[in-house]
Amino acid sequence: MHAFGARRLFRQAKIVALTRTKMSSMAASQHGYPTQSSEPWTKLTHTERLQDWFAYNPRTMRSPPLSYDTKCMKILSWNVNGLDNVVKTQGFSALDLAQREDFDLLCLQETHLEEREVENFKNLVAFYDNSYWSCSVSRLGYSGTAVISRVKPITVQYGLGIREHDQEGRIITLEFDGFYLVNAYVPNSGRRLRRLNYRVTSWDPCFSNYVKNLEKSKPVIIAGDLNCARQSIDIHNPPAKTKSAGFTIEERESFETNFSSRGFVDTFRKQHPNALGYTFWGENQRITNKGWRLDYFLVSESITDMVHDSYILPDVSFSDHSPIGLILKL
């Protein structure tokens, strides 16, 4: 079913789920949705901020809604840092988020699920009948990705097709009529940068070649935690982090070489060139907005004009990452 028709059915189905939604909203208000009076993401805490930089606030800076009859695809991407913990311990309701954001697809990273646990989450979002899961087989309960969709894709592919890189459940690719959607959880370089060399000399080039090969057939959307704050504006304290995983010179140069210079556009930065918008915060640092922007929607240059909105949802704080969103006109 086309996203446009599916969205209409979903809105009708909200009536059926009303009671459940009220209950989940009550739980959410106690956990992951700060009140409007508390918006720590609007604090300018960057140590080297320039005069024309400002804090991103989705409440005032989201693009205006499209008309009801405009065909579009709404995609959310979120590193949940353990799906079981987010749902059972933090009280997150995927249905509540679906009704609030009316998304068509939800890409998840770092699910931490084993294959035997997937069945417990296949109905994570009511009325979304298509879900695809990739779990780590080399280290159980580690990494992992998922895509939950109310639109059935044409094809689904798992991994890069390279055994060395496909043991940790990091890539799911969905093909739709007009594009490929690649849900990615790029390896973290880790403590003491023990995986830095693997990351920049092997994984990044192989991943880049994979998406460029897809692009020969259709435009590509890369969604996910790419584990790199690519510019100084994307991290609260650049001088102190140049030897930290996610902001090393090697990682940032690799990002530019393998993605930016090969024609993949950072949609949030294109829309908001001077906005400090973070998607990840270390322990106890969300309240002071000492964050990093590690999560992205990158798109092929050929479809940049179709992007209506690229945004962050910093009030969804059940994980140490917040979801990001993309609205693509079809």
CSV table of C-alpha atoms in Angstrom, one decimal:
chain,number,residue,atom,x,y,z
A,1,MET,CA,0.0,0.0,0.0
A,2,HIS,CA,1.2,3.5,-0.8
A,3,ALA,CA,2.3,5.6,2.2
A,4,PHE,CA,-0.5,8.1,1.5
A,5,GLY,CA,-3.3,5.6,1.7
A,6,ALA,CA,-1.6,3.8,4.6
A,7,ARG,CA,-1.5,7.1,6.5
A,8,ARG,CA,-5.2,7.6,6.1
A,9,LEU,CA,-5.9,4.1,7.5
A,10,PHE,CA,-3.6,4.7,10.4
A,11,ARG,CA,-5.4,7.9,11.4
A,12,GLN,CA,-8.7,6.0,11.3
A,13,ALA,CA,-7.2,3.3,13.5
A,14,LYS,CA,-6.3,5.8,16.1
A,15,ILE,CA,-9.9,5.6,17.4
A,16,VAL,CA,-9.4,1.9,18.1
A,17,ALA,CA,-6.3,2.6,20.1
A,18,LEU,CA,-7.5,5.6,22.1
A,19,THR,CA,-7.5,4.0,25.5
A,20,ARG,CA,-4.1,2.5,25.1
A,21,THR,CA,-2.7,5.8,23.8
A,22,LYS,CA,-3.9,7.7,26.9
A,23,MET,CA,-2.3,5.1,29.2
A,24,SER,CA,1.0,5.2,27.2
A,25,SER,CA,1.0,9.0,27.1
A,26,MET,CA,0.7,9.1,30.9
A,27,ALA,CA,3.7,6.8,31.2
A,28,ALA,CA,5.7,8.9,28.7
A,29,SER,CA,5.1,12.1,30.5
A,30,GLN,CA,6.8,10.6,33.5
A,31,HIS,CA,9.8,9.4,31.6
A,32,GLY,CA,10.9,10.6,28.2
A,33,TYR,CA,9.0,13.8,27.3
A,34,PRO,CA,10.1,16.9,29.3
A,35,THR,CA,7.6,19.6,29.6
A,36,GLN,CA,7.7,22.6,27.3
A,37,SER,CA,9.0,24.8,30.2
A,38,SER,CA,12.0,22.5,30.3
A,39,GLU,CA,13.8,22.6,27.0
A,40,PRO,CA,17.5,22.0,27.8
A,41,TRP,CA,18.3,21.6,24.1
A,42,THR,CA,17.8,25.3,23.6
A,43,LYS,CA,20.8,26.1,25.8
A,44,LEU,CA,23.8,27.4,24.0
A,45,THR,CA,26.7,25.5,25.7
A,46,HIS,CA,29.1,25.3,22.8
A,47,THR,CA,32.6,26.3,23.9
A,48,GLU,CA,33.6,27.9,20.6
A,49,ARG,CA,30.3,29.0,19.2
A,50,LEU,CA,30.3,31.6,16.5
A,51,GLN,CA,28.2,34.7,16.5
A,52,ASP,CA,25.7,33.5,14.0
A,53,TRP,CA,25.2,30.0,15.6
A,54,PHE,CA,22.0,29.3,17.5
A,55,ALA,CA,20.3,26.4,19.3
A,56,TYR,CA,18.0,24.2,17.3
A,57,ASN,CA,14.4,24.2,18.7
A,58,PRO,CA,12.0,21.9,16.9
A,59,ARG,CA,9.0,23.5,18.5
A,60,THR,CA,9.7,26.7,16.5
A,61,MET,CA,12.0,25.5,13.6
A,62,ARG,CA,10.2,22.6,12.0
A,63,SER,CA,9.1,23.1,8.5
A,64,PRO,CA,5.3,23.8,8.2
A,65,PRO,CA,3.1,20.7,7.7
A,66,LEU,CA,2.4,19.6,4.2
A,67,SER,CA,-1.1,19.7,3.0
A,68,TYR,CA,-3.1,16.6,3.7
A,69,ASP,CA,-3.2,15.6,0.0
A,70,THR,CA,0.6,15.9,-0.5
A,71,LYS,CA,2.2,12.5,-1.0
A,72,CYS,CA,5.2,12.1,1.2
A,73,MET,CA,7.2,9.6,3.2
A,74,LYS,CA,8.0,10.3,6.8
A,75,ILE,CA,10.9,8.4,8.3
A,76,LEU,CA,12.2,8.4,11.8
A,77,SER,CA,15.6,7.0,12.9
A,78,TRP,CA,16.6,6.3,16.5
A,79,ASN,CA,19.5,4.7,18.4
A,80,VAL,CA,17.5,3.2,21.3
A,81,ASN,CA,20.5,1.8,23.2
A,82,GLY,CA,18.7,-1.3,24.1
A,83,LEU,CA,15.1,-1.8,22.9
A,84,ASP,CA,14.1,-4.0,25.8
A,85,ASN,CA,15.3,-1.5,28.3
A,86,VAL,CA,13.6,1.4,26.5
A,87,VAL,CA,10.2,-0.3,26.4
A,88,LYS,CA,10.1,-2.3,29.6
A,89,THR,CA,12.2,-0.1,32.0
A,90,GLN,CA,11.8,3.4,30.5
A,91,GLY,CA,8.2,3.1,29.6
A,92,PHE,CA,8.5,4.1,26.0
A,93,SER,CA,5.4,3.6,23.8
A,94,ALA,CA,6.1,3.3,20.1
A,95,LEU,CA,2.4,3.7,19.4
A,96,ASP,CA,2.4,7.0,21.2
A,97,LEU,CA,5.3,8.2,19.1
A,98,ALA,CA,3.6,6.9,15.9
A,99,GLN,CA,0.5,8.9,16.7
A,100,ARG,CA,2.4,12.0,17.6
A,101,GLU,CA,4.7,11.9,14.5
A,102,ASP,CA,2.6,10.0,12.0
A,103,PHE,CA,5.7,8.3,10.6
A,104,ASP,CA,5.7,5.7,7.8
A,105,LEU,CA,9.0,4.0,8.8
A,106,LEU,CA,10.9,3.7,12.0
A,107,CYS,CA,14.6,2.8,11.7
A,108,LEU,CA,16.2,1.6,15.0
A,109,GLN,CA,19.8,1.1,15.8
A,110,GLU,CA,21.5,-0.6,18.8
A,111,THR,CA,18.5,-2.8,19.6
A,112,HIS,CA,20.7,-5.2,21.6
A,113,LEU,CA,18.4,-8.1,20.7
A,114,GLU,CA,19.2,-11.7,20.1
A,115,GLU,CA,17.4,-13.5,17.3
A,116,ARG,CA,15.3,-15.4,19.8
A,117,GLU,CA,14.0,-12.2,21.3
A,118,VAL,CA,12.8,-10.5,18.1
A,119,GLU,CA,9.4,-12.2,18.2
A,120,ASN,CA,8.6,-10.2,21.3
A,121,PHE,CA,8.9,-6.9,19.4
A,122,LYS,CA,7.4,-7.7,16.0
A,123,ASN,CA,4.2,-5.9,17.0
A,124,LEU,CA,6.0,-2.9,18.6
A,125,VAL,CA,3.9,-0.5,16.6
A,126,ALA,CA,0.2,-1.4,16.1
A,127,PHE,CA,-1.0,-1.2,12.5
A,128,TYR,CA,2.6,-1.4,11.2
A,129,ASP,CA,2.6,-4.8,9.6
A,130,ASN,CA,6.1,-4.9,8.1
A,131,SER,CA,9.2,-5.3,10.3
A,132,TYR,CA,12.7,-6.4,9.5
A,133,TRP,CA,15.4,-7.2,12.1
A,134,SER,CA,19.1,-7.8,12.0
A,135,CYS,CA,20.9,-9.2,15.1
A,136,SER,CA,24.6,-9.6,15.9
A,137,VAL,CA,25.7,-13.2,15.6
A,138,SER,CA,29.3,-12.7,16.6
A,139,ARG,CA,28.5,-11.1,20.0
A,140,LEU,CA,25.0,-11.8,21.3
A,141,GLY,CA,22.9,-8.9,22.6
A,142,TYR,CA,25.2,-6.4,20.9
A,143,SER,CA,24.5,-3.8,18.1
A,144,GLY,CA,21.5,-4.8,16.0
A,145,THR,CA,19.1,-2.8,13.7
A,146,ALA,CA,15.5,-2.9,12.8
A,147,VAL,CA,13.0,-1.2,10.4
A,148,ILE,CA,9.3,-1.1,11.2
A,149,SER,CA,7.1,0.1,8.3
A,150,ARG,CA,3.5,0.4,7.4
A,151,VAL,CA,4.6,0.5,3.7
A,152,LYS,CA,5.7,-2.8,2.3
A,153,PRO,CA,9.1,-2.5,0.5
A,154,ILE,CA,9.9,-4.1,-2.9
A,155,THR,CA,12.9,-5.9,-1.5
A,156,VAL,CA,14.9,-6.2,1.7
A,157,GLN,CA,18.6,-6.9,2.1
A,158,TYR,CA,20.7,-7.5,5.2
A,159,GLY,CA,24.3,-6.4,5.5
A,160,LEU,CA,26.8,-5.2,3.0
A,161,GLY,CA,27.4,-8.6,1.4
A,162,ILE,CA,30.8,-8.8,3.0
A,163,ARG,CA,31.2,-11.4,5.8
A,164,GLU,CA,33.8,-9.4,7.7
A,165,HIS,CA,31.3,-6.6,8.2
A,166,ASP,CA,28.0,-8.5,8.4
A,167,GLN,CA,28.4,-10.3,11.8
A,168,GLU,CA,27.0,-7.5,14.0
A,169,GLY,CA,23.6,-6.8,12.4
A,170,ARG,CA,24.4,-3.2,11.4
A,171,ILE,CA,22.7,-2.7,8.0
A,172,ILE,CA,19.2,-3.2,6.6
A,173,THR,CA,18.3,-2.0,3.1
A,174,LEU,CA,14.7,-1.5,2.0
A,175,GLU,CA,13.9,-0.8,-1.7
A,176,PHE,CA,10.9,1.4,-2.5
A,177,ASP,CA,9.6,2.7,-5.9
A,178,GLY,CA,11.7,5.9,-5.8
A,179,PHE,CA,14.7,5.2,-3.6
A,180,TYR,CA,16.6,2.8,-1.4
A,181,LEU,CA,16.5,3.3,2.4
A,182,VAL,CA,19.6,2.1,4.2
A,183,ASN,CA,19.3,1.8,8.0
A,184,ALA,CA,22.9,1.9,9.4
A,185,TYR,CA,24.6,1.6,12.7
A,186,VAL,CA,28.2,2.4,12.0
A,187,PRO,CA,30.8,0.9,14.3
A,188,ASN,CA,32.0,3.0,17.2
A,189,SER,CA,35.8,3.4,17.3
A,190,GLY,CA,35.5,2.4,21.0
A,191,ARG,CA,37.6,3.0,24.1
A,192,ARG,CA,41.2,3.8,23.4
A,193,LEU,CA,40.2,3.9,19.7
A,194,ARG,CA,40.7,0.2,19.4
A,195,ARG,CA,38.5,-0.1,16.3
A,196,LEU,CA,39.4,3.2,14.7
A,197,ASN,CA,41.6,1.6,12.0
A,198,TYR,CA,39.0,-0.9,11.2
A,199,ARG,CA,36.4,1.8,11.0
A,200,VAL,CA,38.2,4.3,8.7
A,201,THR,CA,40.2,1.9,6.5
A,202,SER,CA,37.7,-0.9,6.1
A,203,TRP,CA,34.1,-0.3,7.2
A,204,ASP,CA,33.6,3.2,5.9
A,205,PRO,CA,35.0,2.6,2.4
A,206,CYS,CA,33.1,-0.7,2.0
A,207,PHE,CA,29.9,1.0,3.2
A,208,SER,CA,30.4,3.9,0.9
A,209,ASN,CA,31.0,1.6,-2.1
A,210,TYR,CA,27.8,-0.3,-1.2
A,211,VAL,CA,25.6,2.7,-1.2
A,212,LYS,CA,27.2,4.1,-4.3
A,213,ASN,CA,26.5,0.8,-6.0
A,214,LEU,CA,22.8,1.1,-5.0
A,215,GLU,CA,22.7,4.6,-6.3
A,216,LYS,CA,23.4,3.3,-9.8
A,217,SER,CA,19.8,2.1,-9.8
A,218,LYS,CA,18.0,4.6,-7.5
A,219,PRO,CA,18.7,7.5,-5.2
A,220,VAL,CA,19.7,6.4,-1.7
A,221,ILE,CA,18.7,7.6,1.8
A,222,ILE,CA,21.1,6.7,4.6
A,223,ALA,CA,19.5,6.8,8.0
A,224,GLY,CA,21.1,6.1,11.3
A,225,ASP,CA,23.8,6.5,13.9
A,226,LEU,CA,26.9,7.2,11.9
A,227,ASN,CA,29.0,7.6,15.0
A,228,CYS,CA,30.8,10.8,13.9
A,229,ALA,CA,30.3,14.5,14.7
A,230,ARG,CA,31.5,15.7,11.4
A,231,GLN,CA,32.1,19.4,12.1
A,232,SER,CA,32.9,21.5,15.1
A,233,ILE,CA,29.4,22.8,15.2
A,234,ASP,CA,28.2,19.2,15.9
A,235,ILE,CA,29.8,18.8,19.3
A,236,HIS,CA,29.7,21.0,22.4
A,237,ASN,CA,33.4,21.0,23.2
A,238,PRO,CA,35.5,20.3,20.1
A,239,PRO,CA,39.0,21.0,21.6
A,240,ALA,CA,38.5,18.5,24.3
A,241,LYS,CA,37.2,15.7,22.1
A,242,THR,CA,39.7,15.5,19.2
A,243,LYS,CA,41.0,12.2,20.5
A,244,SER,CA,37.6,10.8,21.5
A,245,ALA,CA,35.8,8.2,19.4
A,246,GLY,CA,33.4,10.0,17.1
A,247,PHE,CA,35.4,13.2,16.7
A,248,THR,CA,38.9,12.2,15.7
A,249,ILE,CA,40.4,13.8,12.7
A,250,GLU,CA,40.5,10.3,11.0
A,251,GLU,CA,36.8,9.8,11.5
A,252,ARG,CA,35.8,13.2,10.3
A,253,GLU,CA,38.1,13.0,7.2
A,254,SER,CA,36.7,9.5,6.5
A,255,PHE,CA,33.1,10.9,6.7
A,256,GLU,CA,34.0,13.6,4.2
A,257,THR,CA,35.9,11.3,1.9
A,258,ASN,CA,33.4,8.5,1.8
A,259,PHE,CA,30.1,10.3,2.0
A,260,SER,CA,30.1,14.1,1.6
A,261,SER,CA,32.6,14.2,-1.3
A,262,ARG,CA,30.8,11.3,-3.0
A,263,GLY,CA,27.5,13.2,-3.2
A,264,PHE,CA,25.6,12.4,-0.1
A,265,VAL,CA,24.0,15.4,1.5
A,266,ASP,CA,23.6,16.0,5.2
A,267,THR,CA,20.0,17.0,5.2
A,268,PHE,CA,19.9,18.6,8.7
A,269,ARG,CA,23.0,20.7,8.1
A,270,LYS,CA,21.7,21.7,4.6
A,271,GLN,CA,18.4,22.9,6.1
A,272,HIS,CA,20.0,24.4,9.2
A,273,PRO,CA,23.6,25.5,8.4
A,274,ASN,CA,24.1,27.4,11.7
A,275,ALA,CA,22.0,25.4,14.1
A,276,LEU,CA,23.5,23.6,17.1
A,277,GLY,CA,21.3,20.5,17.2
A,278,TYR,CA,22.6,17.5,19.1
A,279,THR,CA,21.3,13.9,19.0
A,280,PHE,CA,23.4,12.2,21.7
A,281,TRP,CA,24.3,13.2,25.2
A,282,GLY,CA,26.7,11.5,27.7
A,283,GLU,CA,25.6,10.5,31.1
A,284,ASN,CA,23.8,13.4,32.9
A,285,GLN,CA,24.7,15.8,30.1
A,286,ARG,CA,21.3,16.2,28.4
A,287,ILE,CA,20.2,18.6,31.0
A,288,THR,CA,23.1,21.0,30.2
A,289,ASN,CA,22.9,20.3,26.4
A,290,LYS,CA,26.5,19.1,26.3
A,291,GLY,CA,25.9,16.9,23.3
A,292,TRP,CA,27.0,15.5,20.0
A,293,ARG,CA,25.3,15.2,16.6
A,294,LEU,CA,26.0,11.6,15.6
A,295,ASP,CA,22.7,10.7,13.9
A,296,TYR,CA,22.0,11.6,10.3
A,297,PHE,CA,19.9,11.4,7.2
A,298,LEU,CA,22.2,11.5,4.2
A,299,VAL,CA,20.5,11.6,0.8
A,300,SER,CA,21.7,11.4,-2.8
A,301,GLU,CA,22.1,14.8,-4.4
A,302,SER,CA,19.4,14.0,-6.9
A,303,ILE,CA,16.6,14.0,-4.3
A,304,THR,CA,17.7,16.9,-2.0
A,305,ASP,CA,14.9,19.1,-3.4
A,306,MET,CA,12.4,16.5,-2.3
A,307,VAL,CA,13.4,16.9,1.4
A,308,HIS,CA,10.7,18.9,3.1
A,309,ASP,CA,12.0,18.7,6.6
A,310,SER,CA,15.0,17.2,8.4
A,311,TYR,CA,14.6,17.4,12.2
A,312,ILE,CA,15.5,16.3,15.6
A,313,LEU,CA,13.1,15.2,18.4
A,314,PRO,CA,15.2,16.1,21.5
A,315,ASP,CA,12.3,15.8,23.9
A,316,VAL,CA,12.2,12.0,23.3
A,317,SER,CA,14.7,11.1,25.9
A,318,PHE,CA,14.2,7.5,26.7
A,319,SER,CA,17.6,6.7,25.3
A,320,ASP,CA,20.9,8.5,25.3
A,321,HIS,CA,20.1,9.4,21.7
A,322,SER,CA,17.1,11.2,20.4
A,323,PRO,CA,15.2,10.3,17.3
A,324,ILE,CA,15.7,12.2,14.1
A,325,GLY,CA,13.1,12.6,11.3
A,326,LEU,CA,13.0,13.1,7.5
A,327,ILE,CA,9.9,14.1,5.5
A,328,LEU,CA,10.4,13.4,1.8
A,329,LYS,CA,7.9,14.6,-0.8
A,330,LEU,CA,7.1,11.9,-3.4
